[in-house]
Amino acid sequence: MDVDPRHYEQIGIKDNDIHNIVLSYLVHNCYRETLESFVDCTGMREPADYIEDMEKRKGIFCCVLEGNALKAIELTEQVASDLLENNKDLHFDLLSLHFVELVCAKKCTEALEFAQNKLMPFGKEQKLLEKLEDFLSLLAYEEPEKSPMFHLLGSEYQQHVADKLNRAILAHRNLPSYTAVERLIQQTIVVRQSLNQDHGKDEIPPFSLKDFLKG
């Protein structure tokens, strides 16, 4: 039986449902120690099948964030041999992180050679050609951190690639690539948009996660 979205606040939520949402988040982000503590506190059964997978994904995730993209590629090929071969955009992103490390270390000659050998073959696709040009432009600046493409040098881009790789590995293993929390937020936004269409924008304000958490 469908429930009118306007009555969602009246629906009770079971503790077990909340626990599963939290568990999904911890497994997705490879927080093993926190997961074990959470399982102990709630009396839930530990998802044993996911432990080995979490450890492997965590190792790959950490390599990306620590600036060792080539090692991350090597480990990814061990757990999902055809993933990067079939996902050129992700493969390029990982290789670009190594290029960035060379640029930041002022190893411009080595960076150029790496780009010619590893990155330029991706330039056959228009989307990747544009990304390639953005990265190569970093070599034109003595201080690339002051270039228009400075964001490619930051930790946010590194985090973006790490998250993208994590989701891709999960999907490759036929596991959810998004946490239950993310899917709930997406569903909330869709429901709110539907209510806006039915009742007008002035009656129901757009969903804001920031405002929701304050409430």
PDB file of C-alpha atoms in Angstrom:
ATOM      1  CA  MET A   1       0.000   0.000   0.000  1.00  0.00           C
ATOM      2  CA  ASP A   2       1.446   3.347  -1.035  1.00  0.00           C
ATOM      3  CA  VAL A   3       1.718   6.084   1.555  1.00  0.00           C
ATOM      4  CA  ASP A   4       0.964   9.715   0.817  1.00  0.00           C
ATOM      5  CA  PRO A   5       4.358  11.534   1.024  1.00  0.00           C
ATOM      6  CA  ARG A   6       2.708  14.154   3.241  1.00  0.00           C
ATOM      7  CA  HIS A   7       2.215  11.484   5.901  1.00  0.00           C
ATOM      8  CA  TYR A   8       5.767  10.107   5.949  1.00  0.00           C
ATOM      9  CA  GLU A   9       6.536  11.797   9.277  1.00  0.00           C
ATOM     10  CA  GLN A  10       3.878   9.627  10.919  1.00  0.00           C
ATOM     11  CA  ILE A  11       5.579   6.366   9.930  1.00  0.00           C
ATOM     12  CA  GLY A  12       7.553   4.588  12.650  1.00  0.00           C
ATOM     13  CA  ILE A  13      11.111   3.496  11.875  1.00  0.00           C
ATOM     14  CA  LYS A  14      12.515   0.306  13.378  1.00  0.00           C
ATOM     15  CA  ASP A  15      15.906   0.363  15.080  1.00  0.00           C
ATOM     16  CA  ASN A  16      17.044  -2.491  12.871  1.00  0.00           C
ATOM     17  CA  ASP A  17      16.359  -0.419   9.760  1.00  0.00           C
ATOM     18  CA  ILE A  18      18.493   2.417  11.139  1.00  0.00           C
ATOM     19  CA  HIS A  19      21.248  -0.033  12.068  1.00  0.00           C
ATOM     20  CA  ASN A  20      21.290  -1.415   8.527  1.00  0.00           C
ATOM     21  CA  ILE A  21      21.611   2.096   7.106  1.00  0.00           C
ATOM     22  CA  VAL A  22      24.601   2.796   9.349  1.00  0.00           C
ATOM     23  CA  LEU A  23      26.099  -0.605   8.531  1.00  0.00           C
ATOM     24  CA  SER A  24      25.793   0.132   4.818  1.00  0.00           C
ATOM     25  CA  TYR A  25      27.715   3.392   5.263  1.00  0.00           C
ATOM     26  CA  LEU A  26      30.515   1.744   7.261  1.00  0.00           C
ATOM     27  CA  VAL A  27      30.931  -1.121   4.791  1.00  0.00           C
ATOM     28  CA  HIS A  28      30.918   1.245   1.812  1.00  0.00           C
ATOM     29  CA  ASN A  29      33.644   3.451   3.287  1.00  0.00           C
ATOM     30  CA  CYS A  30      35.749   0.557   4.643  1.00  0.00           C
ATOM     31  CA  TYR A  31      35.525   1.625   8.296  1.00  0.00           C
ATOM     32  CA  ARG A  32      36.215  -1.853   9.633  1.00  0.00           C
ATOM     33  CA  GLU A  33      37.129  -0.985  13.225  1.00  0.00           C
ATOM     34  CA  THR A  34      34.100   1.262  13.584  1.00  0.00           C
ATOM     35  CA  LEU A  35      31.945  -1.435  12.010  1.00  0.00           C
ATOM     36  CA  GLU A  36      33.175  -4.017  14.516  1.00  0.00           C
ATOM     37  CA  SER A  37      32.438  -1.668  17.430  1.00  0.00           C
ATOM     38  CA  PHE A  38      29.014  -0.867  15.988  1.00  0.00           C
ATOM     39  CA  VAL A  39      28.187  -4.561  15.594  1.00  0.00           C
ATOM     40  CA  ASP A  40      29.231  -5.232  19.183  1.00  0.00           C
ATOM     41  CA  CYS A  41      27.078  -2.380  20.511  1.00  0.00           C
ATOM     42  CA  THR A  42      23.965  -3.238  18.524  1.00  0.00           C
ATOM     43  CA  GLY A  43      24.154  -7.023  18.613  1.00  0.00           C
ATOM     44  CA  MET A  44      23.977  -7.210  14.820  1.00  0.00           C
ATOM     45  CA  ARG A  45      25.650  -9.985  12.901  1.00  0.00           C
ATOM     46  CA  GLU A  46      28.901  -8.931  11.273  1.00  0.00           C
ATOM     47  CA  PRO A  47      28.760  -9.132   7.463  1.00  0.00           C
ATOM     48  CA  ALA A  48      31.624 -11.627   7.213  1.00  0.00           C
ATOM     49  CA  ASP A  49      31.472 -11.825   3.416  1.00  0.00           C
ATOM     50  CA  TYR A  50      32.330  -8.142   3.180  1.00  0.00           C
ATOM     51  CA  ILE A  51      35.366  -8.064   5.499  1.00  0.00           C
ATOM     52  CA  GLU A  52      37.932  -9.292   2.985  1.00  0.00           C
ATOM     53  CA  ASP A  53      36.449  -7.041   0.328  1.00  0.00           C
ATOM     54  CA  MET A  54      36.608  -4.046   2.693  1.00  0.00           C
ATOM     55  CA  GLU A  55      40.276  -4.617   3.440  1.00  0.00           C
ATOM     56  CA  LYS A  56      41.165  -4.810  -0.243  1.00  0.00           C
ATOM     57  CA  ARG A  57      39.153  -1.725  -1.127  1.00  0.00           C
ATOM     58  CA  LYS A  58      40.599   0.177   1.824  1.00  0.00           C
ATOM     59  CA  GLY A  59      44.126  -0.600   0.638  1.00  0.00           C
ATOM     60  CA  ILE A  60      43.330   0.726  -2.828  1.00  0.00           C
ATOM     61  CA  PHE A  61      41.497   3.749  -1.425  1.00  0.00           C
ATOM     62  CA  CYS A  62      44.464   4.658   0.797  1.00  0.00           C
ATOM     63  CA  CYS A  63      46.926   4.347  -2.079  1.00  0.00           C
ATOM     64  CA  VAL A  64      44.965   6.900  -4.074  1.00  0.00           C
ATOM     65  CA  LEU A  65      44.743   9.345  -1.167  1.00  0.00           C
ATOM     66  CA  GLU A  66      48.415   8.903  -0.296  1.00  0.00           C
ATOM     67  CA  GLY A  67      49.526   9.794  -3.813  1.00  0.00           C
ATOM     68  CA  ASN A  68      50.434   6.294  -4.968  1.00  0.00           C
ATOM     69  CA  ALA A  69      48.111   6.006  -7.943  1.00  0.00           C
ATOM     70  CA  LEU A  70      50.250   3.444  -9.787  1.00  0.00           C
ATOM     71  CA  LYS A  71      50.038   1.078  -6.811  1.00  0.00           C
ATOM     72  CA  ALA A  72      46.288   1.670  -6.685  1.00  0.00           C
ATOM     73  CA  ILE A  73      46.072   0.648 -10.350  1.00  0.00           C
ATOM     74  CA  GLU A  74      48.099  -2.491  -9.649  1.00  0.00           C
ATOM     75  CA  LEU A  75      45.873  -3.492  -6.712  1.00  0.00           C
ATOM     76  CA  THR A  76      42.709  -2.718  -8.674  1.00  0.00           C
ATOM     77  CA  GLU A  77      43.796  -5.017 -11.485  1.00  0.00           C
ATOM     78  CA  GLN A  78      44.268  -7.773  -8.901  1.00  0.00           C
ATOM     79  CA  VAL A  79      40.734  -7.532  -7.511  1.00  0.00           C
ATOM     80  CA  ALA A  80      38.947  -6.538 -10.740  1.00  0.00           C
ATOM     81  CA  SER A  81      41.154  -7.430 -13.679  1.00  0.00           C
ATOM     82  CA  ASP A  82      38.989  -5.951 -16.434  1.00  0.00           C
ATOM     83  CA  LEU A  83      37.606  -2.927 -14.579  1.00  0.00           C
ATOM     84  CA  LEU A  84      40.042  -0.280 -15.777  1.00  0.00           C
ATOM     85  CA  GLU A  85      40.224  -1.773 -19.245  1.00  0.00           C
ATOM     86  CA  ASN A  86      36.492  -1.242 -19.585  1.00  0.00           C
ATOM     87  CA  ASN A  87      36.414   2.111 -17.802  1.00  0.00           C
ATOM     88  CA  LYS A  88      38.834   4.360 -19.634  1.00  0.00           C
ATOM     89  CA  ASP A  89      37.634   7.495 -17.885  1.00  0.00           C
ATOM     90  CA  LEU A  90      38.503   6.055 -14.471  1.00  0.00           C
ATOM     91  CA  HIS A  91      41.796   4.648 -15.734  1.00  0.00           C
ATOM     92  CA  PHE A  92      42.742   8.069 -17.070  1.00  0.00           C
ATOM     93  CA  ASP A  93      41.816   9.722 -13.769  1.00  0.00           C
ATOM     94  CA  LEU A  94      44.130   7.384 -11.846  1.00  0.00           C
ATOM     95  CA  LEU A  95      47.009   7.912 -14.250  1.00  0.00           C
ATOM     96  CA  SER A  96      46.429  11.667 -14.096  1.00  0.00           C
ATOM     97  CA  LEU A  97      46.999  11.555 -10.334  1.00  0.00           C
ATOM     98  CA  HIS A  98      50.489  10.180 -10.915  1.00  0.00           C
ATOM     99  CA  PHE A  99      51.095  12.887 -13.505  1.00  0.00           C
ATOM    100  CA  VAL A 100      50.060  15.485 -10.919  1.00  0.00           C
ATOM    101  CA  GLU A 101      52.493  14.015  -8.385  1.00  0.00           C
ATOM    102  CA  LEU A 102      55.331  14.416 -10.900  1.00  0.00           C
ATOM    103  CA  VAL A 103      54.297  17.989 -11.673  1.00  0.00           C
ATOM    104  CA  CYS A 104      54.142  18.906  -7.982  1.00  0.00           C
ATOM    105  CA  ALA A 105      57.588  17.358  -7.468  1.00  0.00           C
ATOM    106  CA  LYS A 106      58.912  19.632 -10.262  1.00  0.00           C
ATOM    107  CA  LYS A 107      59.814  16.572 -12.354  1.00  0.00           C
ATOM    108  CA  CYS A 108      58.571  18.209 -15.517  1.00  0.00           C
ATOM    109  CA  THR A 109      60.594  16.119 -17.985  1.00  0.00           C
ATOM    110  CA  GLU A 110      59.449  12.911 -16.341  1.00  0.00           C
ATOM    111  CA  ALA A 111      55.885  14.230 -16.228  1.00  0.00           C
ATOM    112  CA  LEU A 112      55.958  15.030 -19.953  1.00  0.00           C
ATOM    113  CA  GLU A 113      57.336  11.585 -20.805  1.00  0.00           C
ATOM    114  CA  PHE A 114      54.668   9.963 -18.647  1.00  0.00           C
ATOM    115  CA  ALA A 115      51.960  12.002 -20.351  1.00  0.00           C
ATOM    116  CA  GLN A 116      53.223  11.045 -23.814  1.00  0.00           C
ATOM    117  CA  ASN A 117      53.408   7.338 -22.991  1.00  0.00           C
ATOM    118  CA  LYS A 118      50.418   6.852 -20.700  1.00  0.00           C
ATOM    119  CA  LEU A 119      47.974   9.737 -21.044  1.00  0.00           C
ATOM    120  CA  MET A 120      48.051  10.778 -24.684  1.00  0.00           C
ATOM    121  CA  PRO A 121      46.684   7.438 -25.981  1.00  0.00           C
ATOM    122  CA  PHE A 122      43.436   8.378 -24.202  1.00  0.00           C
ATOM    123  CA  GLY A 123      43.204  11.537 -26.298  1.00  0.00           C
ATOM    124  CA  LYS A 124      41.394   9.668 -29.069  1.00  0.00           C
ATOM    125  CA  GLU A 125      38.152  10.270 -27.176  1.00  0.00           C
ATOM    126  CA  GLN A 126      36.918  13.872 -27.153  1.00  0.00           C
ATOM    127  CA  LYS A 127      35.906  13.863 -23.497  1.00  0.00           C
ATOM    128  CA  LEU A 128      39.296  12.572 -22.399  1.00  0.00           C
ATOM    129  CA  LEU A 129      41.122  14.821 -24.857  1.00  0.00           C
ATOM    130  CA  GLU A 130      39.694  17.860 -23.064  1.00  0.00           C
ATOM    131  CA  LYS A 131      40.812  16.471 -19.698  1.00  0.00           C
ATOM    132  CA  LEU A 132      44.242  15.676 -21.140  1.00  0.00           C
ATOM    133  CA  GLU A 133      44.652  19.260 -22.327  1.00  0.00           C
ATOM    134  CA  ASP A 134      43.738  20.549 -18.867  1.00  0.00           C
ATOM    135  CA  PHE A 135      46.440  18.436 -17.237  1.00  0.00           C
ATOM    136  CA  LEU A 136      49.105  19.200 -19.824  1.00  0.00           C
ATOM    137  CA  SER A 137      48.475  22.908 -19.319  1.00  0.00           C
ATOM    138  CA  LEU A 138      49.949  22.536 -15.818  1.00  0.00           C
ATOM    139  CA  LEU A 139      53.388  22.124 -17.398  1.00  0.00           C
ATOM    140  CA  ALA A 140      53.202  25.673 -18.761  1.00  0.00           C
ATOM    141  CA  TYR A 141      53.397  27.196 -15.289  1.00  0.00           C
ATOM    142  CA  GLU A 142      56.388  27.489 -12.984  1.00  0.00           C
ATOM    143  CA  GLU A 143      53.876  27.499 -10.147  1.00  0.00           C
ATOM    144  CA  PRO A 144      51.077  25.185 -11.328  1.00  0.00           C
ATOM    145  CA  GLU A 145      49.180  25.728  -8.085  1.00  0.00           C
ATOM    146  CA  LYS A 146      48.521  29.269  -9.354  1.00  0.00           C
ATOM    147  CA  SER A 147      47.288  28.125 -12.773  1.00  0.00           C
ATOM    148  CA  PRO A 148      43.605  28.080 -13.832  1.00  0.00           C
ATOM    149  CA  MET A 149      43.722  24.285 -13.389  1.00  0.00           C
ATOM    150  CA  PHE A 150      45.010  24.467  -9.798  1.00  0.00           C
ATOM    151  CA  HIS A 151      42.053  22.409  -8.558  1.00  0.00           C
ATOM    152  CA  LEU A 152      43.533  19.329 -10.235  1.00  0.00           C
ATOM    153  CA  LEU A 153      46.396  19.479  -7.747  1.00  0.00           C
ATOM    154  CA  GLY A 154      44.265  19.521  -4.633  1.00  0.00           C
ATOM    155  CA  SER A 155      43.064  16.846  -2.255  1.00  0.00           C
ATOM    156  CA  GLU A 156      39.453  17.315  -3.411  1.00  0.00           C
ATOM    157  CA  TYR A 157      40.254  15.943  -6.867  1.00  0.00           C
ATOM    158  CA  GLN A 158      42.194  13.107  -5.253  1.00  0.00           C
ATOM    159  CA  GLN A 159      39.197  12.314  -3.038  1.00  0.00           C
ATOM    160  CA  HIS A 160      36.899  12.476  -6.055  1.00  0.00           C
ATOM    161  CA  VAL A 161      38.952   9.863  -7.913  1.00  0.00           C
ATOM    162  CA  ALA A 162      39.195   7.650  -4.821  1.00  0.00           C
ATOM    163  CA  ASP A 163      35.408   7.726  -4.354  1.00  0.00           C
ATOM    164  CA  LYS A 164      34.846   7.066  -8.038  1.00  0.00           C
ATOM    165  CA  LEU A 165      37.164   4.050  -7.945  1.00  0.00           C
ATOM    166  CA  ASN A 166      35.552   2.703  -4.778  1.00  0.00           C
ATOM    167  CA  ARG A 167      32.087   2.869  -6.364  1.00  0.00           C
ATOM    168  CA  ALA A 168      33.352   1.211  -9.537  1.00  0.00           C
ATOM    169  CA  ILE A 169      34.881  -1.710  -7.617  1.00  0.00           C
ATOM    170  CA  LEU A 170      31.667  -2.187  -5.641  1.00  0.00           C
ATOM    171  CA  ALA A 171      29.600  -2.174  -8.827  1.00  0.00           C
ATOM    172  CA  HIS A 172      32.029  -4.623 -10.429  1.00  0.00           C
ATOM    173  CA  ARG A 173      31.404  -6.986  -7.508  1.00  0.00           C
ATOM    174  CA  ASN A 174      27.638  -6.561  -7.868  1.00  0.00           C
ATOM    175  CA  LEU A 175      27.456  -4.648  -4.587  1.00  0.00           C
ATOM    176  CA  PRO A 176      25.631  -1.331  -4.042  1.00  0.00           C
ATOM    177  CA  SER A 177      27.786   1.507  -5.345  1.00  0.00           C
ATOM    178  CA  TYR A 178      25.910   4.025  -3.178  1.00  0.00           C
ATOM    179  CA  THR A 179      25.182   3.818   0.527  1.00  0.00           C
ATOM    180  CA  ALA A 180      21.666   3.525   1.892  1.00  0.00           C
ATOM    181  CA  VAL A 181      22.031   7.059   3.280  1.00  0.00           C
ATOM    182  CA  GLU A 182      22.808   8.461  -0.171  1.00  0.00           C
ATOM    183  CA  ARG A 183      19.873   6.622  -1.720  1.00  0.00           C
ATOM    184  CA  LEU A 184      17.562   7.915   1.019  1.00  0.00           C
ATOM    185  CA  ILE A 185      18.668  11.486   0.368  1.00  0.00           C
ATOM    186  CA  GLN A 186      18.128  11.003  -3.371  1.00  0.00           C
ATOM    187  CA  GLN A 187      14.665   9.606  -2.693  1.00  0.00           C
ATOM    188  CA  THR A 188      13.860  12.491  -0.348  1.00  0.00           C
ATOM    189  CA  ILE A 189      14.794  15.013  -3.032  1.00  0.00           C
ATOM    190  CA  VAL A 190      12.632  13.213  -5.609  1.00  0.00           C
ATOM    191  CA  VAL A 191       9.642  13.121  -3.216  1.00  0.00           C
ATOM    192  CA  ARG A 192      10.054  16.810  -2.372  1.00  0.00           C
ATOM    193  CA  GLN A 193      10.219  17.705  -6.071  1.00  0.00           C
ATOM    194  CA  SER A 194       7.076  15.671  -6.680  1.00  0.00           C
ATOM    195  CA  LEU A 195       5.253  17.522  -3.893  1.00  0.00           C
ATOM    196  CA  ASN A 196       6.408  20.849  -5.318  1.00  0.00           C
ATOM    197  CA  GLN A 197       4.920  19.951  -8.678  1.00  0.00           C
ATOM    198  CA  ASP A 198       1.634  18.973  -7.059  1.00  0.00           C
ATOM    199  CA  HIS A 199       1.283  21.878  -4.645  1.00  0.00           C
ATOM    200  CA  GLY A 200       3.421  24.684  -6.019  1.00  0.00           C
ATOM    201  CA  LYS A 201       6.887  25.865  -5.070  1.00  0.00           C
ATOM    202  CA  ASP A 202       5.671  28.403  -2.545  1.00  0.00           C
ATOM    203  CA  GLU A 203       3.938  25.820  -0.362  1.00  0.00           C
ATOM    204  CA  ILE A 204       6.786  23.324   0.152  1.00  0.00           C
ATOM    205  CA  PRO A 205      10.392  24.642   0.224  1.00  0.00           C
ATOM    206  CA  PRO A 206      13.106  22.726  -1.660  1.00  0.00           C
ATOM    207  CA  PHE A 207      14.834  20.025   0.365  1.00  0.00           C
ATOM    208  CA  SER A 208      18.056  21.163   2.059  1.00  0.00           C
ATOM    209  CA  LEU A 209      20.200  18.560   3.814  1.00  0.00           C
ATOM    210  CA  LYS A 210      21.889  21.304   5.835  1.00  0.00           C
ATOM    211  CA  ASP A 211      18.552  22.650   7.096  1.00  0.00           C
ATOM    212  CA  PHE A 212      17.296  19.114   7.722  1.00  0.00           C
ATOM    213  CA  LEU A 213      20.261  18.287   9.943  1.00  0.00           C
ATOM    214  CA  LYS A 214      19.764  21.515  11.876  1.00  0.00           C
ATOM    215  CA  GLY A 215      16.177  20.543  12.513  1.00  0.00           C
TER     216      GLY A 215
END
